[in-house]
PDB file of C-alpha atoms in Angstrom:
ATOM      1  CA  MET R   1     120.690 130.115  76.057  1.00  0.00           C
ATOM      2  CA  SER R   2     121.676 126.306  75.073  1.00  0.00           C
ATOM      3  CA  ARG R   3     119.614 123.057  76.143  1.00  0.00           C
ATOM      4  CA  GLY R   4     122.104 121.879  78.283  1.00  0.00           C
ATOM      5  CA  ARG R   5     121.607 124.057  80.688  1.00  0.00           C
ATOM      6  CA  THR R   6     118.119 124.679  80.580  1.00  0.00           C
ATOM      7  CA  MET R   7     117.998 121.264  81.627  1.00  0.00           C
ATOM      8  CA  PRO R   8     119.015 121.326  85.528  1.00  0.00           C
ATOM      9  CA  ARG R   9     117.011 124.393  85.809  1.00  0.00           C
ATOM     10  CA  GLY R  10     114.547 123.260  84.585  1.00  0.00           C
ATOM     11  CA  LEU R  11     115.048 120.167  86.488  1.00  0.00           C
ATOM     12  CA  LEU R  12     115.910 122.364  89.547  1.00  0.00           C
ATOM     13  CA  LEU R  13     112.415 124.201  88.785  1.00  0.00           C
ATOM     14  CA  VAL R  14     110.748 121.120  89.599  1.00  0.00           C
ATOM     15  CA  LEU R  15     112.692 119.272  92.631  1.00  0.00           C
ATOM     16  CA  GLY R  16     111.414 123.213  94.391  1.00  0.00           C
ATOM     17  CA  ALA R  17     107.964 123.083  93.231  1.00  0.00           C
ATOM     18  CA  ILE R  18     107.531 119.690  95.493  1.00  0.00           C
ATOM     19  CA  PRO R  19     107.658 121.533  98.763  1.00  0.00           C
ATOM     20  CA  ALA R  20     105.422 124.204  97.729  1.00  0.00           C
ATOM     21  CA  ALA R  21     102.982 121.957  96.294  1.00  0.00           C
ATOM     22  CA  ALA R  22     103.298 119.634  99.544  1.00  0.00           C
ATOM     23  CA  ALA R  23     103.104 122.671 101.306  1.00  0.00           C
ATOM     24  CA  GLY R  24      99.766 123.493 100.073  1.00  0.00           C
ATOM     25  CA  SER R  25      97.948 119.597  99.859  1.00  0.00           C
ATOM     26  CA  GLU R  26      98.033 117.243 103.127  1.00  0.00           C
ATOM     27  CA  PRO R  27     100.187 116.029 104.780  1.00  0.00           C
ATOM     28  CA  LEU R  28     102.431 113.636 103.378  1.00  0.00           C
ATOM     29  CA  SER R  29     102.027 109.723 105.635  1.00  0.00           C
ATOM     30  CA  LEU R  30     102.962 106.827 105.549  1.00  0.00           C
ATOM     31  CA  LEU R  31     100.926 104.128 108.037  1.00  0.00           C
ATOM     32  CA  GLY R  32      98.603 105.806 108.530  1.00  0.00           C
ATOM     33  CA  ILE R  33     100.057 108.281 110.550  1.00  0.00           C
ATOM     34  CA  ALA R  34     101.270 111.934 109.141  1.00  0.00           C
ATOM     35  CA  ALA R  35     103.675 114.290 108.753  1.00  0.00           C
ATOM     36  CA  GLY R  36     102.799 117.606 109.629  1.00  0.00           C
ATOM     37  CA  LYS R  37     104.183 121.075 109.799  1.00  0.00           C
ATOM     38  CA  ASN R  38     104.924 121.416 114.028  1.00  0.00           C
ATOM     39  CA  GLY R  39     106.905 118.072 114.411  1.00  0.00           C
ATOM     40  CA  ALA R  40     104.851 116.208 116.513  1.00  0.00           C
ATOM     41  CA  SER R  41     104.358 113.973 114.108  1.00  0.00           C
ATOM     42  CA  LEU R  42     106.903 111.466 112.322  1.00  0.00           C
ATOM     43  CA  SER R  43     107.992 113.092 109.262  1.00  0.00           C
ATOM     44  CA  VAL R  44     107.889 109.838 105.728  1.00  0.00           C
ATOM     45  CA  PRO R  45     111.990 108.886 106.201  1.00  0.00           C
ATOM     46  CA  MET R  46     111.559 107.570 110.056  1.00  0.00           C
ATOM     47  CA  GLN R  47     107.815 105.673 109.016  1.00  0.00           C
ATOM     48  CA  ILE R  48     110.025 104.243 107.342  1.00  0.00           C
ATOM     49  CA  VAL R  49     112.870 103.580 109.170  1.00  0.00           C
ATOM     50  CA  ILE R  50     110.558 101.663 112.025  1.00  0.00           C
ATOM     51  CA  LEU R  51     108.410  99.730 108.700  1.00  0.00           C
ATOM     52  CA  LEU R  52     111.744  98.716 107.726  1.00  0.00           C
ATOM     53  CA  THR R  53     112.770  97.825 111.430  1.00  0.00           C
ATOM     54  CA  LEU R  54     109.686  95.661 112.145  1.00  0.00           C
ATOM     55  CA  MET R  55     109.396  94.141 109.071  1.00  0.00           C
ATOM     56  CA  THR R  56     112.911  92.398 109.642  1.00  0.00           C
ATOM     57  CA  LEU R  57     110.729  91.527 114.057  1.00  0.00           C
ATOM     58  CA  LEU R  58     108.385  89.759 110.943  1.00  0.00           C
ATOM     59  CA  PRO R  59     110.364  86.649 111.154  1.00  0.00           C
ATOM     60  CA  ALA R  60     110.527  86.914 114.847  1.00  0.00           C
ATOM     61  CA  VAL R  61     107.034  87.143 115.171  1.00  0.00           C
ATOM     62  CA  VAL R  62     105.857  84.529 112.400  1.00  0.00           C
ATOM     63  CA  MET R  63     108.168  81.443 114.554  1.00  0.00           C
ATOM     64  CA  SER R  64     106.766  82.677 117.820  1.00  0.00           C
ATOM     65  CA  MET R  65     103.501  84.357 118.030  1.00  0.00           C
ATOM     66  CA  THR R  66     101.932  81.277 115.972  1.00  0.00           C
ATOM     67  CA  PRO R  67     101.515  78.147 116.076  1.00  0.00           C
ATOM     68  CA  PHE R  68     104.931  77.201 113.996  1.00  0.00           C
ATOM     69  CA  LEU R  69     106.667  76.999 117.245  1.00  0.00           C
ATOM     70  CA  ARG R  70     103.871  74.161 117.467  1.00  0.00           C
ATOM     71  CA  ILE R  71     104.438  72.112 114.909  1.00  0.00           C
ATOM     72  CA  THR R  72     107.537  72.848 113.841  1.00  0.00           C
ATOM     73  CA  VAL R  73     108.687  71.267 117.434  1.00  0.00           C
ATOM     74  CA  VAL R  74     106.369  67.970 116.011  1.00  0.00           C
ATOM     75  CA  LEU R  75     107.029  68.079 113.440  1.00  0.00           C
ATOM     76  CA  HIS R  76     111.889  67.834 114.280  1.00  0.00           C
ATOM     77  CA  PHE R  77     110.944  65.081 116.583  1.00  0.00           C
ATOM     78  CA  LEU R  78     109.347  63.026 114.434  1.00  0.00           C
ATOM     79  CA  ARG R  79     112.412  63.300 112.177  1.00  0.00           C
ATOM     80  CA  GLN R  80     114.023  62.107 114.863  1.00  0.00           C
ATOM     81  CA  ALA R  81     112.184  59.418 115.790  1.00  0.00           C
ATOM     82  CA  LEU R  82     112.083  58.223 112.165  1.00  0.00           C
ATOM     83  CA  GLY R  83     115.574  57.759 112.048  1.00  0.00           C
ATOM     84  CA  THR R  84     115.728  59.375 108.121  1.00  0.00           C
ATOM     85  CA  GLN R  85     118.942  61.813 109.633  1.00  0.00           C
ATOM     86  CA  SER R  86     117.957  64.623 106.662  1.00  0.00           C
ATOM     87  CA  THR R  87     115.265  63.268 104.512  1.00  0.00           C
ATOM     88  CA  PRO R  88     112.627  65.113 104.900  1.00  0.00           C
ATOM     89  CA  SER R  89     114.624  68.611 104.348  1.00  0.00           C
ATOM     90  CA  ASN R  90     114.964  71.043 106.696  1.00  0.00           C
ATOM     91  CA  GLN R  91     112.882  73.538 104.210  1.00  0.00           C
ATOM     92  CA  VAL R  92     110.609  70.958 103.721  1.00  0.00           C
ATOM     93  CA  LEU R  93     109.659  71.070 106.899  1.00  0.00           C
ATOM     94  CA  LEU R  94     109.848  75.012 107.606  1.00  0.00           C
ATOM     95  CA  GLY R  95     107.555  74.757 103.288  1.00  0.00           C
ATOM     96  CA  LEU R  96     104.473  72.438 105.499  1.00  0.00           C
ATOM     97  CA  ALA R  97     104.717  73.744 108.682  1.00  0.00           C
ATOM     98  CA  LEU R  98     104.867  77.347 107.165  1.00  0.00           C
ATOM     99  CA  PHE R  99     101.395  76.911 104.994  1.00  0.00           C
ATOM    100  CA  LEU R 100     100.000  74.750 107.880  1.00  0.00           C
ATOM    101  CA  THR R 101      99.457  78.453 109.957  1.00  0.00           C
ATOM    102  CA  ILE R 102      98.077  79.960 107.111  1.00  0.00           C
ATOM    103  CA  VAL R 103      95.754  78.183 107.464  1.00  0.00           C
ATOM    104  CA  ILE R 104      94.942  78.354 110.800  1.00  0.00           C
ATOM    105  CA  MET R 105      95.878  82.580 111.596  1.00  0.00           C
ATOM    106  CA  GLN R 106      93.779  82.899 107.991  1.00  0.00           C
ATOM    107  CA  PRO R 107      90.561  84.045 111.144  1.00  0.00           C
ATOM    108  CA  VAL R 108      93.372  85.630 113.205  1.00  0.00           C
ATOM    109  CA  ALA R 109      94.148  87.504 110.566  1.00  0.00           C
ATOM    110  CA  ALA R 110      90.963  88.423 108.733  1.00  0.00           C
ATOM    111  CA  ASP R 111      89.360  89.525 112.233  1.00  0.00           C
ATOM    112  CA  MET R 112      92.645  91.863 112.640  1.00  0.00           C
ATOM    113  CA  TYR R 113      92.412  93.333 108.937  1.00  0.00           C
ATOM    114  CA  HIS R 114      88.816  93.976 109.307  1.00  0.00           C
ATOM    115  CA  GLN R 115      88.427  94.926 112.771  1.00  0.00           C
ATOM    116  CA  GLY R 116      92.383  97.543 112.881  1.00  0.00           C
ATOM    117  CA  TRP R 117      93.266  98.741 109.464  1.00  0.00           C
ATOM    118  CA  GLU R 118      89.724  98.831 107.863  1.00  0.00           C
ATOM    119  CA  PRO R 119      88.782 101.597 109.638  1.00  0.00           C
ATOM    120  CA  LEU R 120      92.702 103.592 109.779  1.00  0.00           C
ATOM    121  CA  GLU R 121      92.243 102.654 106.252  1.00  0.00           C
ATOM    122  CA  SER R 122      88.740 104.852 106.081  1.00  0.00           C
ATOM    123  CA  GLY R 123      89.961 107.411 108.842  1.00  0.00           C
ATOM    124  CA  GLN R 124      86.980 106.182 111.140  1.00  0.00           C
ATOM    125  CA  LEU R 125      90.631 105.485 114.073  1.00  0.00           C
ATOM    126  CA  THR R 126      93.501 106.714 115.090  1.00  0.00           C
ATOM    127  CA  PRO R 127      97.072 104.278 115.089  1.00  0.00           C
ATOM    128  CA  GLN R 128      96.905 103.299 117.795  1.00  0.00           C
ATOM    129  CA  GLN R 129      93.238 103.093 118.106  1.00  0.00           C
ATOM    130  CA  ALA R 130      93.906 100.861 114.471  1.00  0.00           C
ATOM    131  CA  MET R 131      96.921  98.773 116.269  1.00  0.00           C
ATOM    132  CA  ASP R 132      94.455  98.312 119.944  1.00  0.00           C
ATOM    133  CA  GLN R 133      91.720  97.164 118.432  1.00  0.00           C
ATOM    134  CA  ALA R 134      93.768  94.602 116.106  1.00  0.00           C
ATOM    135  CA  ALA R 135      94.819  93.167 119.145  1.00  0.00           C
ATOM    136  CA  LYS R 136      92.268  92.130 120.248  1.00  0.00           C
ATOM    137  CA  PRO R 137      91.742  88.406 117.539  1.00  0.00           C
ATOM    138  CA  LEU R 138      95.769  87.689 118.548  1.00  0.00           C
ATOM    139  CA  ARG R 139      95.575  88.607 122.143  1.00  0.00           C
ATOM    140  CA  ASN R 140      91.866  86.593 122.501  1.00  0.00           C
ATOM    141  CA  PHE R 141      93.894  83.344 120.505  1.00  0.00           C
ATOM    142  CA  LEU R 142      96.977  83.313 122.642  1.00  0.00           C
ATOM    143  CA  VAL R 143      94.799  83.822 125.586  1.00  0.00           C
ATOM    144  CA  ARG R 144      92.589  80.405 124.159  1.00  0.00           C
ATOM    145  CA  PHE R 145      96.734  78.548 123.951  1.00  0.00           C
ATOM    146  CA  ALA R 146      98.548  80.102 127.219  1.00  0.00           C
ATOM    147  CA  ARG R 147      98.807  77.742 130.118  1.00  0.00           C
ATOM    148  CA  GLU R 148      97.300  80.194 133.502  1.00  0.00           C
ATOM    149  CA  LYS R 149     100.962  78.845 135.412  1.00  0.00           C
ATOM    150  CA  ASP R 150     103.171  81.131 132.212  1.00  0.00           C
ATOM    151  CA  ILE R 151     100.857  84.218 132.856  1.00  0.00           C
ATOM    152  CA  ARG R 152     101.512  84.070 135.895  1.00  0.00           C
ATOM    153  CA  LEU R 153     105.282  83.432 135.299  1.00  0.00           C
ATOM    154  CA  PHE R 154     105.033  86.567 133.269  1.00  0.00           C
ATOM    155  CA  VAL R 155     102.418  88.882 135.225  1.00  0.00           C
ATOM    156  CA  GLU R 156     104.338  87.887 138.428  1.00  0.00           C
ATOM    157  CA  ILE R 157     108.123  88.720 136.775  1.00  0.00           C
ATOM    158  CA  ALA R 158     106.760  92.061 135.616  1.00  0.00           C
ATOM    159  CA  HIS R 159     105.100  92.794 138.300  1.00  0.00           C
ATOM    160  CA  SER R 160     101.601  93.829 136.980  1.00  0.00           C
ATOM    161  CA  PRO R 161      98.795  93.707 138.908  1.00  0.00           C
ATOM    162  CA  ALA R 162      96.774  90.958 139.131  1.00  0.00           C
ATOM    163  CA  PRO R 163      94.057  91.225 135.872  1.00  0.00           C
ATOM    164  CA  HIS R 164      90.274  90.385 136.365  1.00  0.00           C
ATOM    165  CA  SER R 165      89.907  88.948 132.845  1.00  0.00           C
ATOM    166  CA  PRO R 166      91.733  87.798 130.355  1.00  0.00           C
ATOM    167  CA  ALA R 167      90.642  90.940 128.216  1.00  0.00           C
ATOM    168  CA  ASP R 168      93.460  92.432 130.598  1.00  0.00           C
ATOM    169  CA  LEU R 169      96.299  90.597 130.414  1.00  0.00           C
ATOM    170  CA  GLU R 170      98.469  92.748 128.182  1.00  0.00           C
ATOM    171  CA  LEU R 171     100.649  91.689 125.216  1.00  0.00           C
ATOM    172  CA  LYS R 172     103.883  91.880 126.540  1.00  0.00           C
ATOM    173  CA  ILE R 173     103.053  88.907 129.221  1.00  0.00           C
ATOM    174  CA  LEU R 174     101.126  86.924 126.495  1.00  0.00           C
ATOM    175  CA  ILE R 175     103.659  86.791 124.012  1.00  0.00           C
ATOM    176  CA  PRO R 176     105.985  85.374 126.276  1.00  0.00           C
ATOM    177  CA  ALA R 177     103.421  82.807 128.202  1.00  0.00           C
ATOM    178  CA  TYR R 178     102.244  81.736 124.476  1.00  0.00           C
ATOM    179  CA  ILE R 179     105.507  81.059 123.271  1.00  0.00           C
ATOM    180  CA  LEU R 180     106.593  78.833 126.824  1.00  0.00           C
ATOM    181  CA  SER R 181     103.573  76.303 126.658  1.00  0.00           C
ATOM    182  CA  GLU R 182     103.464  76.329 122.930  1.00  0.00           C
ATOM    183  CA  LEU R 183     107.768  75.163 123.516  1.00  0.00           C
ATOM    184  CA  LYS R 184     105.590  72.414 126.150  1.00  0.00           C
ATOM    185  CA  ALA R 185     102.420  70.911 123.514  1.00  0.00           C
ATOM    186  CA  GLY R 186     105.544  70.388 121.517  1.00  0.00           C
ATOM    187  CA  PHE R 187     106.792  68.710 123.657  1.00  0.00           C
ATOM    188  CA  GLN R 188     105.077  66.797 124.822  1.00  0.00           C
ATOM    189  CA  ILE R 189     103.947  65.606 121.415  1.00  0.00           C
ATOM    190  CA  GLY R 190     107.405  64.902 120.261  1.00  0.00           C
ATOM    191  CA  ALA R 191     107.423  62.212 123.548  1.00  0.00           C
ATOM    192  CA  VAL R 192     104.407  60.750 122.741  1.00  0.00           C
ATOM    193  CA  LEU R 193     105.582  59.770 119.183  1.00  0.00           C
ATOM    194  CA  PHE R 194     109.156  58.796 119.845  1.00  0.00           C
ATOM    195  CA  LEU R 195     107.566  56.145 121.824  1.00  0.00           C
ATOM    196  CA  PRO R 196     106.631  53.194 119.767  1.00  0.00           C
ATOM    197  CA  PHE R 197     109.718  54.698 117.545  1.00  0.00           C
ATOM    198  CA  LEU R 198     112.183  53.353 120.552  1.00  0.00           C
ATOM    199  CA  VAL R 199     110.126  50.536 121.127  1.00  0.00           C
ATOM    200  CA  ILE R 200     110.813  49.208 117.406  1.00  0.00           C
ATOM    201  CA  ASP R 201     114.889  50.419 118.396  1.00  0.00           C
ATOM    202  CA  LEU R 202     114.349  47.917 121.753  1.00  0.00           C
ATOM    203  CA  VAL R 203     112.778  45.571 120.016  1.00  0.00           C
ATOM    204  CA  VAL R 204     115.426  45.116 117.242  1.00  0.00           C
ATOM    205  CA  ALA R 205     118.794  46.073 119.576  1.00  0.00           C
ATOM    206  CA  SER R 206     117.582  43.401 122.231  1.00  0.00           C
ATOM    207  CA  VAL R 207     117.166  40.477 118.423  1.00  0.00           C
ATOM    208  CA  THR R 208     121.028  41.198 117.390  1.00  0.00           C
ATOM    209  CA  LEU R 209     122.673  41.376 120.134  1.00  0.00           C
ATOM    210  CA  SER R 210     120.907  37.763 120.920  1.00  0.00           C
ATOM    211  CA  VAL R 211     121.813  36.390 117.669  1.00  0.00           C
ATOM    212  CA  GLY R 212     125.257  38.111 117.899  1.00  0.00           C
ATOM    213  CA  MET R 213     125.187  41.076 114.752  1.00  0.00           C
ATOM    214  CA  VAL R 214     127.462  43.359 117.339  1.00  0.00           C
ATOM    215  CA  GLN R 215     129.498  44.681 114.105  1.00  0.00           C
ATOM    216  CA  LEU R 216     125.846  45.560 112.706  1.00  0.00           C
ATOM    217  CA  PRO R 217     124.073  49.508 114.210  1.00  0.00           C
ATOM    218  CA  PRO R 218     121.011  48.461 115.400  1.00  0.00           C
ATOM    219  CA  VAL R 219     119.778  51.125 113.915  1.00  0.00           C
ATOM    220  CA  MET R 220     120.365  50.163 110.189  1.00  0.00           C
ATOM    221  CA  ILE R 221     117.521  47.333 110.769  1.00  0.00           C
ATOM    222  CA  SER R 222     115.210  49.365 112.750  1.00  0.00           C
ATOM    223  CA  ALA R 223     115.105  52.228 110.066  1.00  0.00           C
ATOM    224  CA  PRO R 224     113.669  50.044 107.541  1.00  0.00           C
ATOM    225  CA  PHE R 225     110.901  48.824 109.981  1.00  0.00           C
ATOM    226  CA  LYS R 226     110.596  52.722 111.295  1.00  0.00           C
ATOM    227  CA  ILE R 227     109.867  53.599 107.658  1.00  0.00           C
ATOM    228  CA  MET R 228     107.573  51.081 107.073  1.00  0.00           C
ATOM    229  CA  LEU R 229     105.297  50.891 110.426  1.00  0.00           C
ATOM    230  CA  PHE R 230     105.105  55.343 110.137  1.00  0.00           C
ATOM    231  CA  VAL R 231     103.846  55.000 105.842  1.00  0.00           C
ATOM    232  CA  LEU R 232     100.827  52.045 107.200  1.00  0.00           C
ATOM    233  CA  VAL R 233      99.678  54.004 109.679  1.00  0.00           C
ATOM    234  CA  ASP R 234      99.046  56.934 107.721  1.00  0.00           C
ATOM    235  CA  GLY R 235     101.624  58.398 110.169  1.00  0.00           C
ATOM    236  CA  TRP R 236     101.923  61.826 107.831  1.00  0.00           C
ATOM    237  CA  ASN R 237      98.229  62.715 107.482  1.00  0.00           C
ATOM    238  CA  LEU R 238      97.634  61.847 111.837  1.00  0.00           C
ATOM    239  CA  VAL R 239     100.369  63.850 112.362  1.00  0.00           C
ATOM    240  CA  ILE R 240      99.240  66.136 111.187  1.00  0.00           C
ATOM    241  CA  GLY R 241      95.306  65.993 112.038  1.00  0.00           C
ATOM    242  CA  SER R 242      95.564  66.037 114.893  1.00  0.00           C
ATOM    243  CA  LEU R 243      98.334  68.774 115.233  1.00  0.00           C
ATOM    244  CA  LEU R 244      95.317  70.833 113.112  1.00  0.00           C
ATOM    245  CA  LYS R 245      92.927  69.931 115.066  1.00  0.00           C
ATOM    246  CA  SER R 246      94.928  70.891 118.020  1.00  0.00           C
ATOM    247  CA  PHE R 247      93.849  74.496 117.556  1.00  0.00           C
ATOM    248  CA  TYR R 248      90.489  73.859 116.768  1.00  0.00           C
TER     249      TYR R 248
END
């Protein structure tokens, strides 16, 4: 028999041996979900689909369920108040916000890993139990910054029973309440940042109009003064330091 015929047949034998070997060994699993024979559990392709779906939702989770939301809103207001147009660029601001988010969320992520993933890897918990345990540190973080008014709003919208303690709150209520609370906090900080630069704009505009400099836009004159004020007071250190301290 020629070599060209034996290679496909040998390949078929190897491929045929894989299901037999899998049948005699432990069920295949991904994400801690076993793919058993009875069809009660999810198959590996379905688990891969679920994993890819969760990965597509990961950016939205990072942007809405972490301090990334407040930080990006504040940095955007700060750039608008300075009047520097696209400086710093969006990439710089997003990178700064991302690294600050990692610093703040590192203890929460470590607790989620120790309470959820490690017991799941060692077989002490089922996937559902591991998810419940991992959600506890995240729930505690969201409860700290979600306003009671926003929580009450979503409890009424979801027609859920009134919780007796923060531990009784579900994530479907805490997450949107946290987002609203962070948006409010970000806009409040942004409004405070706008005030000193608004005063500079008003003073420069009144002076230019009084001396008859109508052809020169007041923004062009006030921009160097605003940047100079921001640099003299070490504005980046003050803003970033205040943002980080607001989460501790």
